[in-house]
Coordinates of C-alpha atoms in Angstrom, one line a residue:
X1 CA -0.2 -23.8 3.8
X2 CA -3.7 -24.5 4.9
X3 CA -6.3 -22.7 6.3
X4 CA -7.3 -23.0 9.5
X5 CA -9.2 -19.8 10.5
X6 CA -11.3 -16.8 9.0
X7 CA -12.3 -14.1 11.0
X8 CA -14.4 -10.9 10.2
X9 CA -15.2 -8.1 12.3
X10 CA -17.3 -5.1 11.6
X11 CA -15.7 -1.7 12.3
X12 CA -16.5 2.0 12.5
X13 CA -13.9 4.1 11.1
X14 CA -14.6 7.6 12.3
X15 CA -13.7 10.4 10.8
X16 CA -12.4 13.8 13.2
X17 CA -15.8 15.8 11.7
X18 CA -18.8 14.3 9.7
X19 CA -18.0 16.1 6.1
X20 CA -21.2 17.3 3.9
X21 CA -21.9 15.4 0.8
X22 CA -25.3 14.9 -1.4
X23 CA -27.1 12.6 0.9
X24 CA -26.8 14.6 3.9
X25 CA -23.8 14.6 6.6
X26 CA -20.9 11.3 6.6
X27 CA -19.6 10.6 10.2
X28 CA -17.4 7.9 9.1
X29 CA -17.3 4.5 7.2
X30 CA -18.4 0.8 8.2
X31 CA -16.2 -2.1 6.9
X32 CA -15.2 -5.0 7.8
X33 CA -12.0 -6.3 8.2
X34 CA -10.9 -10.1 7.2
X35 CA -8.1 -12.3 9.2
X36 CA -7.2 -15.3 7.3
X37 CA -5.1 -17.7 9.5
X38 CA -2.9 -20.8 8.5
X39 CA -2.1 -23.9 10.0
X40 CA 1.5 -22.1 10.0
X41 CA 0.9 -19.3 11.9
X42 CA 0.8 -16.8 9.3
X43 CA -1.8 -14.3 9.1
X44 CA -3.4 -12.2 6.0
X45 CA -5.4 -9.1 6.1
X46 CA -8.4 -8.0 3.8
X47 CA -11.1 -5.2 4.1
X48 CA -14.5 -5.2 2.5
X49 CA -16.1 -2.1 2.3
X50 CA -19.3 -2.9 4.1
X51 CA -20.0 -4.4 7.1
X52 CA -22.6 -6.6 6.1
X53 CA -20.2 -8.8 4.4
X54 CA -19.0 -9.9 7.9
X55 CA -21.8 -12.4 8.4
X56 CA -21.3 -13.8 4.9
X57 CA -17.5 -14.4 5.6
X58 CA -18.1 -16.2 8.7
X59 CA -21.3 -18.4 7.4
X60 CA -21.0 -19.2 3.7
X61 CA -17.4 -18.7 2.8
X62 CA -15.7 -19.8 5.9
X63 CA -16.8 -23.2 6.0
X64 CA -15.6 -23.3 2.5
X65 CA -12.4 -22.4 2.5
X66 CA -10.8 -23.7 6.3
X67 CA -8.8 -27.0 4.9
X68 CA -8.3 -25.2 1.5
X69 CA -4.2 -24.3 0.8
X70 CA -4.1 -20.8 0.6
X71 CA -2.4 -20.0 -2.5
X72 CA -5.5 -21.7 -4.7
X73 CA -6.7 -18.7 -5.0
X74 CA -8.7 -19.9 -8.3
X75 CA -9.9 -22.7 -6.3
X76 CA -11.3 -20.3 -3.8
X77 CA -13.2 -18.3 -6.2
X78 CA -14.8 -21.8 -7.4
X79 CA -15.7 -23.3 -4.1
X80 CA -17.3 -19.7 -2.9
X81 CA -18.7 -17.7 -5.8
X82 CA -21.1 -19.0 -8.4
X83 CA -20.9 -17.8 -11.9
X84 CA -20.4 -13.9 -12.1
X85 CA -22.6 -12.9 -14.1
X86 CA -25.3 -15.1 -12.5
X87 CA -24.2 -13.8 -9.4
X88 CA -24.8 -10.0 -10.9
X89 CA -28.1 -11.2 -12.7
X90 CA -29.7 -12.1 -9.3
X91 CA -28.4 -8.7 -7.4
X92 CA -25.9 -10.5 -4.6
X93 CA -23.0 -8.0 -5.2
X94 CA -22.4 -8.4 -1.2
X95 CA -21.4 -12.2 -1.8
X96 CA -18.4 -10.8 -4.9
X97 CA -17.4 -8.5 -2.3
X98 CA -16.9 -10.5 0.4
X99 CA -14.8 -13.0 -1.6
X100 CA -12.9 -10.4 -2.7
X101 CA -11.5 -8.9 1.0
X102 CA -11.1 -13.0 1.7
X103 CA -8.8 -12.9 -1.5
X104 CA -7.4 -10.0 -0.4
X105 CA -6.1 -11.8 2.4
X106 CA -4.8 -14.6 0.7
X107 CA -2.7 -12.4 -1.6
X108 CA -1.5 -11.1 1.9
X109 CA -0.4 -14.8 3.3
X110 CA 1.2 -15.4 -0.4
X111 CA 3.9 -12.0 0.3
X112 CA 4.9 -12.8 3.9
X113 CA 5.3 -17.0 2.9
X114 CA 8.1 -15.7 0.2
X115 CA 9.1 -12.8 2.4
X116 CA 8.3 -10.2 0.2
X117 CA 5.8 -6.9 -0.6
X118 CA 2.5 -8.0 -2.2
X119 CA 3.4 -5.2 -5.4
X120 CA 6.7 -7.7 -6.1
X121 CA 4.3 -10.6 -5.9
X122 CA 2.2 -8.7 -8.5
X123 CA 5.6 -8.4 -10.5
X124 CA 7.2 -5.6 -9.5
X125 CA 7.1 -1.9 -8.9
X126 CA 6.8 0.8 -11.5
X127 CA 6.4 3.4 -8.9
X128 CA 6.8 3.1 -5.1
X129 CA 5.7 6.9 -4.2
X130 CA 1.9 6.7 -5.0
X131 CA 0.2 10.1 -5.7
X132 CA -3.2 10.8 -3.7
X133 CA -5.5 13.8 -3.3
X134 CA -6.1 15.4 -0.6
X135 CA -10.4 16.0 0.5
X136 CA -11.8 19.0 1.3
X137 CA -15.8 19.4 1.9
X138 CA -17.6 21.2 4.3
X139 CA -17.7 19.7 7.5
X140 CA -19.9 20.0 10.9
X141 CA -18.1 19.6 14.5
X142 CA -16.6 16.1 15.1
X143 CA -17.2 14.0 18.4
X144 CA -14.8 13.8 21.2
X145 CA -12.2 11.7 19.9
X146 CA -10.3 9.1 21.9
X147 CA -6.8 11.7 22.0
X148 CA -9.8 14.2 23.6
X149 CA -9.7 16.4 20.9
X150 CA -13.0 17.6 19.0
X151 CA -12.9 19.2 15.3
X152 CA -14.8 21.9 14.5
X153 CA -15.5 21.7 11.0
X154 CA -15.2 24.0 8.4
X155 CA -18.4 26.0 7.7
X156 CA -17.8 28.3 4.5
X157 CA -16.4 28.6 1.7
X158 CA -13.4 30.8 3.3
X159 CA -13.0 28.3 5.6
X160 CA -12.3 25.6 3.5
X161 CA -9.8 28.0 2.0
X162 CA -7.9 28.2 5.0
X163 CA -7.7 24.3 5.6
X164 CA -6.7 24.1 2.3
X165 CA -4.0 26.6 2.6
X166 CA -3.1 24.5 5.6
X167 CA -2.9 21.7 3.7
X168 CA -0.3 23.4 1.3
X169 CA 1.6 25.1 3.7
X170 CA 2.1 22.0 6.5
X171 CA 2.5 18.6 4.2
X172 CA 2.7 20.1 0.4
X173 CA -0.8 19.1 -0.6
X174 CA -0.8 21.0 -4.2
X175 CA -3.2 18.0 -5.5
X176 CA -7.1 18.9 -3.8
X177 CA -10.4 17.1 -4.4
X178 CA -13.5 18.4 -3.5
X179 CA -17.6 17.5 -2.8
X180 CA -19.1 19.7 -4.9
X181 CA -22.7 18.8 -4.6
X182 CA -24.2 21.6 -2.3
X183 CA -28.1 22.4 -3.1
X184 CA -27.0 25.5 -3.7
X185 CA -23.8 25.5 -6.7
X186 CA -22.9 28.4 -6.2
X187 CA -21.3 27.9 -3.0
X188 CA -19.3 24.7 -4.2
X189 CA -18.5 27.0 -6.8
X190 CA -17.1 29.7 -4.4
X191 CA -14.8 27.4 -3.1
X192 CA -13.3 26.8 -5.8
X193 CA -13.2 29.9 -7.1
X194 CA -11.0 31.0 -3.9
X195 CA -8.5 28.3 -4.2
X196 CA -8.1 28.8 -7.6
X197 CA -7.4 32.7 -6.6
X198 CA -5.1 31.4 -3.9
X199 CA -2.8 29.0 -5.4
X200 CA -3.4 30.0 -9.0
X201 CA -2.6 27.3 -11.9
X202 CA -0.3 25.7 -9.3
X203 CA -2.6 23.1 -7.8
X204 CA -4.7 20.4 -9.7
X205 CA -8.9 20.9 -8.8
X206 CA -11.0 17.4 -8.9
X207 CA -14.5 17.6 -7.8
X208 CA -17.2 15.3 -6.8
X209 CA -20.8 15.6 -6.9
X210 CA -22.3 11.9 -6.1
X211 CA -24.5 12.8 -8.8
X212 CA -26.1 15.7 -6.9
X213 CA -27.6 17.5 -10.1
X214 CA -29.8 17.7 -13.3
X215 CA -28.6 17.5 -16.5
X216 CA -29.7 21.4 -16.7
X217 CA -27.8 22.6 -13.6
X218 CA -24.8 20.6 -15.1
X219 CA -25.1 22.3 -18.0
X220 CA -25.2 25.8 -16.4
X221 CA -22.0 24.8 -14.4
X222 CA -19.9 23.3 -17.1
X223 CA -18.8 27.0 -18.5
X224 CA -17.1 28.0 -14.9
X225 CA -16.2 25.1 -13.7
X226 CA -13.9 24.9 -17.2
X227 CA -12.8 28.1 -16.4
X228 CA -11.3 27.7 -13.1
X229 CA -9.4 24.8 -14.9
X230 CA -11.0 21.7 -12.9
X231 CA -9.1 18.7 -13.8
X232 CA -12.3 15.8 -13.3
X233 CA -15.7 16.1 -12.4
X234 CA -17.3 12.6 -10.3
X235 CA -20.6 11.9 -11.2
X236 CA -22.2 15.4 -12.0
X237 CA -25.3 14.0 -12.9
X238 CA -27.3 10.7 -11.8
X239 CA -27.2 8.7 -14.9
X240 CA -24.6 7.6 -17.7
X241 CA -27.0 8.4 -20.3
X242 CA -27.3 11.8 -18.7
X243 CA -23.3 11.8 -18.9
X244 CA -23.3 11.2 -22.1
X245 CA -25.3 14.4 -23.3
X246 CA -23.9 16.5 -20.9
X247 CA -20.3 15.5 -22.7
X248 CA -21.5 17.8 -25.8
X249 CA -21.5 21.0 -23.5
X250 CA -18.0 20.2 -21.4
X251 CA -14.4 19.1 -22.0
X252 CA -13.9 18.6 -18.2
X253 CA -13.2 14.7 -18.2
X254 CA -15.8 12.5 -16.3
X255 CA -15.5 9.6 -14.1
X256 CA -17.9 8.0 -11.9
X257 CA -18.0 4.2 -9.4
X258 CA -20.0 2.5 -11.7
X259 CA -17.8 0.1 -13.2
X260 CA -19.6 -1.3 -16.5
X261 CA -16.7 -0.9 -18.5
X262 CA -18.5 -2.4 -21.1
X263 CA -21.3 0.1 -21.2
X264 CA -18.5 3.0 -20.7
X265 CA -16.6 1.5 -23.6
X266 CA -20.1 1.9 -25.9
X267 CA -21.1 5.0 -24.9
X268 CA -17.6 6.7 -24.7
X269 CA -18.3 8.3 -20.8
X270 CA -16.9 8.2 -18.3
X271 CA -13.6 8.8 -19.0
X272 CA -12.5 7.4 -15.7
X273 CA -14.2 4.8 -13.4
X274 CA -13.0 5.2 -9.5
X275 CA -13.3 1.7 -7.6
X276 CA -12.5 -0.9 -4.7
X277 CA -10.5 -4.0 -5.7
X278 CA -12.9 -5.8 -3.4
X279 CA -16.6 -4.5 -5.3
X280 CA -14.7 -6.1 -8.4
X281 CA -14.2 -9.7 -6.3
X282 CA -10.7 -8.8 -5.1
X283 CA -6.3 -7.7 -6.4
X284 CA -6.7 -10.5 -9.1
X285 CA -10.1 -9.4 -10.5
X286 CA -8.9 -5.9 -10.6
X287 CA -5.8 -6.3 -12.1
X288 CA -7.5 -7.3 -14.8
X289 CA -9.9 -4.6 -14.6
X290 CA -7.1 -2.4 -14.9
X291 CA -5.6 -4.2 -17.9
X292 CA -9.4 -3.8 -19.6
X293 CA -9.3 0.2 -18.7
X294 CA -6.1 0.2 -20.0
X295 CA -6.7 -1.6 -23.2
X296 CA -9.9 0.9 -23.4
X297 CA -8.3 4.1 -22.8
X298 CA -10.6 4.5 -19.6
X299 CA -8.7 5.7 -16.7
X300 CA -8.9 3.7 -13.5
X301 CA -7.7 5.6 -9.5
X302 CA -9.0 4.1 -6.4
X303 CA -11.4 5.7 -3.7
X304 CA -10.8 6.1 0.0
X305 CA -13.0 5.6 3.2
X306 CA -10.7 2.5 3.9
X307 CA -8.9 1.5 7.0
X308 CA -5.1 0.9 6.9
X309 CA -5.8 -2.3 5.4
X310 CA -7.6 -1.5 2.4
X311 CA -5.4 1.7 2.1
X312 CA -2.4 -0.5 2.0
X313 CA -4.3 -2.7 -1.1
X314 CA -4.3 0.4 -3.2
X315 CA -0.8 1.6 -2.7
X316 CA 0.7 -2.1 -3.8
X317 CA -1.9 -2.1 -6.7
X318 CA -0.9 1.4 -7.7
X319 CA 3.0 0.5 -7.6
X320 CA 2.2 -2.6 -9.7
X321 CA 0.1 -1.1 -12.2
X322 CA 1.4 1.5 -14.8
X323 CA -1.6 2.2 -15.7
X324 CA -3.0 4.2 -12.5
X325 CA -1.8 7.4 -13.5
X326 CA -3.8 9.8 -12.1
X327 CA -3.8 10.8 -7.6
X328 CA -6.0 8.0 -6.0
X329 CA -8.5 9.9 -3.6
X330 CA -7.9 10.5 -0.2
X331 CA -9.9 11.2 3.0
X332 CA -6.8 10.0 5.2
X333 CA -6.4 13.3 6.6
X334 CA -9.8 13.6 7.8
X335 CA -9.9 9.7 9.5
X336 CA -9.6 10.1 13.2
X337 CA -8.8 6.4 13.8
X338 CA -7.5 3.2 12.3
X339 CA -7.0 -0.1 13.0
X340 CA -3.3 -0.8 11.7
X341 CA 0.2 0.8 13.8
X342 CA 1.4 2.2 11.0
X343 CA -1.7 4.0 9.9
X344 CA -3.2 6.6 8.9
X345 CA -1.3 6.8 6.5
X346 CA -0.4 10.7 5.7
X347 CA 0.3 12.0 2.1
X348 CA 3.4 14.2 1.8
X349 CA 3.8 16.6 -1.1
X350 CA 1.1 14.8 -2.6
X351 CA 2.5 11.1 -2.5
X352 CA 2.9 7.8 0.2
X353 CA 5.3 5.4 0.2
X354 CA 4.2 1.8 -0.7
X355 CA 4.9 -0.6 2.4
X356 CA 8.2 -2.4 1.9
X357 CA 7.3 -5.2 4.2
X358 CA 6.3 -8.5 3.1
X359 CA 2.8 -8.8 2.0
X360 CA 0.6 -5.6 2.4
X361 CA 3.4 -4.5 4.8
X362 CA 1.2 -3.2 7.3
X363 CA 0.7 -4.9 10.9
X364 CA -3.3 -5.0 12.7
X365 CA -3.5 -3.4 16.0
X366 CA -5.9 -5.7 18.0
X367 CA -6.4 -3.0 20.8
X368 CA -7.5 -0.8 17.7
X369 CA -9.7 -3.3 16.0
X370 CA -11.2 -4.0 19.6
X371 CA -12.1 -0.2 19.6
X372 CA -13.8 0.2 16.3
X373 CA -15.5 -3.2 16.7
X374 CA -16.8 -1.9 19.9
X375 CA -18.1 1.8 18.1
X376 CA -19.7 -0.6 16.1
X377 CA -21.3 -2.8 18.9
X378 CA -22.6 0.1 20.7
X379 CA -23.1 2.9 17.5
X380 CA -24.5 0.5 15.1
X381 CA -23.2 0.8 11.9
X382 CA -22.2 4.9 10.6
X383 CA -25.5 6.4 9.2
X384 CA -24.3 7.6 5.6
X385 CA -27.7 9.3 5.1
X386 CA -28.2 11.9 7.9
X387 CA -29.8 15.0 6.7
X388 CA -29.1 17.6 9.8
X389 CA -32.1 19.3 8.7
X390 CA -34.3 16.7 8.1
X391 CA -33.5 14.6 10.0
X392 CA -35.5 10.8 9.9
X393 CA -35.5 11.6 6.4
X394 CA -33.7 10.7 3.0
X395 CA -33.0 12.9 0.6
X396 CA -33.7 13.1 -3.2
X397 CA -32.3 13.5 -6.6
X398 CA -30.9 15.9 -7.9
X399 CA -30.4 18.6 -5.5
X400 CA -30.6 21.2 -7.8

C-alpha cells in the first residue's frame, strides 16, 4: 500500500457558547485535520491540534512520505522527524505534532486494510464503554449556529447548577469537570459548592484552573476545595515547582498538560499528566507514554477540544490501554459542529462506545469539513485569548 496523497485542512470547530476560562473567553478550537490517501483507494484520518501544522504537512512531510508504503510507520518517523530530543532542544514541537496526526492516519489505513477497529490493531480491548466527563464553565451567548439556534450561556453560579442538573437528569452525567480559574475564587467555589449540595457524594468533582493562581491563593483554597470532596485539581498554580510545595498543604491529587514525565517522576507532582497522542508524535508514541505513566504510577486521561477524528483516537487508545483509568475530559456537549457523520459524539451515563468499524471507525463528512474550513477561511483562526473586558489585550498570571 503506497502513498499517493496527503491532505491537511485547517478547521474551526465552534463551540454553541464561548466558555470562560483563565485567559479570557474560548469560542472554539482550530485543528487541522489530515487525509492520507493510498494508491488503493483507502483513506486514513488524523487531527493535529493546531492549525499551523497544516502548512508543515503539505510542505515538509508530504513530499516525504507520497511513494512511502504506509504501514512503515518507523520509516516515516525517520524520513520526517529529526532526533527528538534535538527536535525539543531547538523548540519545533509543531513539526512532532504534525507527524503525529500524519501517523495518526496511517494507524487509520492499517485497521480498514485488515478490516478491523484500530483498538484490535493495538491488541485488543480491555474496555469498549470509555468513561468521559462532562464540562461545565461559565459561558457568554453563542453565535447563530448553522441549525439557527443561538446559546445563551450560563452566567452564575446557579446557572451552571441548573445545566448541570440538566446534565444528570437528560443523559446521566454523574461524572462533572469544571474551569475553576475565575479572578474571583470564590465564585468557582460557589459552584461547586451548589453541586455538591445538589447531588451530594453522588457525583465525582474535577476542576481545572489553567494555572490561574498563586501559590498563596492555592493555599487558601486547598482547605474547601478538600472539603467539598474534589476528586483532581488541573494546574492550580503556574509552575511544577509551585506544585510541588503546594502538595504539603493538599491531598487533592494534581495533574497538569505538561508532559515531562521525567521531571514529574523526580519531583513526585503531578499525579496525573492530561495529553494529545499527537503533542507526543502520535498512537505509537503514546502508547508508550502510557506504558511509562504506568510503570511510574502517574496517571495518564486524555483532553478534549477535538473533532470527531481526534475524539475517535482517544476512545480506541482508551479501550487498548488498561491503564487509562480515570474519565477522559469532555467538551463534546458544548461543540456545535463536527466534521465526521457520526459525531459529536454524546456521553451517556458517563461513558461512549468505542467505534466498532474498521480503523478509527468513524467516516469524514466533506460537506462538514468544507464548512469549518470555510469558518476558518473567512474567521481566521478561533482567538483563544479574548478578554471581553479588555479587549486587544492579553491577560496575566495568576489571576488572583
Amino acid at each position: 500500500m503506497k502513498i499517493k496523497a496527503i491532505r491537511a485542512t485547517p478547521v474551526n470547530l465552534v463551540l454553541e457558547a464561548p466558555y470562560v476560562w483563565v485567559f479570557g473567553e474560548l469560542p472554539g478550537f482550530s485543528t487541522t485535520i489530515v487525509e492520507v490517501e493510498t494508491e488503493d483507494g483507502l483513506v486514513g484520518y488524523g487531527e493535529a491540534p493546531t492549525p499551523h501544522a497544516a502548512s508543515v504537512i503539505r510542505d515538509q512531510l508530504a513530499p516525504k512520505l507520497i511513494g512511502r508504503d504506509a504501514f512503515d510507520l518507523a520509516g516515516a518517523e525517520f524520513a520526517c522527524v529529526p532526533f527528538w530530543r534535538g527536535v525539543q532542544s531547538i523548540n519545533d514541537p509543531l513539526r512532532i505534532t504534525a507527524f503525529g496526526a500524519v501517523e495518526t492516519a496511517l494507524w487509520d489505513l492499517k485497521g480498514k486494510a485488515w478490516n478491523m477497529p484500530l483498538y484490535q490493531v493495538l491488541g485488543g480491548a480491555v474496555r469498549k464503554e470509555i468513561p468521559f466527563t462532562d464540562y461545565f464553565s461559565l459561558r457568554s451567548q453563542g453565535p447563530l449556529l448553522p441549525d439557527g439556534r443561538k446559546v445563551r450561556g450560563e452566567r452564575t453560579p446557579e446557572e451552571i447548577l441548573d445545566y448541570c442538573v440538566h446534565l444528570n437528569e437528560t443523559f446521566g452525567t454523574t461524572y462533572f469537570e469544571g474551569k475553576f480559574s475565575t479572578e474571583d475564587p470564590r465564585v468557582s467555589l460557589r459552584m461547586l459548592e451548589l453541586i455538591r449540595k445538589r447531588f451530594g457524594d453522588d457525583v465525582m468533582l474535577r476542576i481545572d484552573s489553567n494555572q490561574a493562581y498563586s501559590l498563596a491563593t492555592a493555599r487558601r483554597l486547598a482547605r474547601p476545595l478538600e472539603d467539598l470532596g474534589v476528586r483532581n485539581w488541573e494546574d492550580p498554580v503556574v509552575t511544577v515547582e509551585e506544585m510541588v510545595e503546594l502538595r504539603r498543604h493538599c491531598s487533592i491529587p494534581f495533574s497538569t498538560h505538561n508532559a515531562d514525565i521525567a521531571r514529574a517522576m523526580a519531583l513526585k507532582v503531578p499525579d496525573a499528566i492530561c495529553g494529545n497522542p499527537t503533542a507526543v508524535g502520535g498512537i505509537g508514541r503514546l502508547v508508550r507514554f502510557v506504558g511509562a505513566c504506568e510503570h511510574a504510577g502517574i496517571d495518564f486521561w486524555c483532553y478534549s477540544g477535538d473533532s470527531g477524528i481526534g475524539s475517535a483516537v482517544y476512545l480506541h487508545l482508551c479501550a487498548a490501554l488498561g491503564w487509562i483509568r480515570e474519565p477522559n475530559q469532555s467538551l463534546f456537549r458544548m461543540q456545535a459542529f463536527d466534521v465526521i457523520e457520526e459525531g459529536p459524539f454524546v456521553p451517556r451515563n458517563n461513558v461512549v462506545s468505542v467505534p466498532e468499524g474498521p480503523g478509527l471507525g468513524v467516516t469524514l463528512s466533506k460537506e462538514k469539513l468544507d464548512w469549518c474550513h470555510r469558518h476558518f477561511l473567512e474567521h481566521g483562526a478561533m482567538n483563544k485569548y479574548h478578554d471581553a473586558n479588555l479587549p486587544g489585550t492579553f491577560r496575566r498570571l495568576p489571576l488572583s
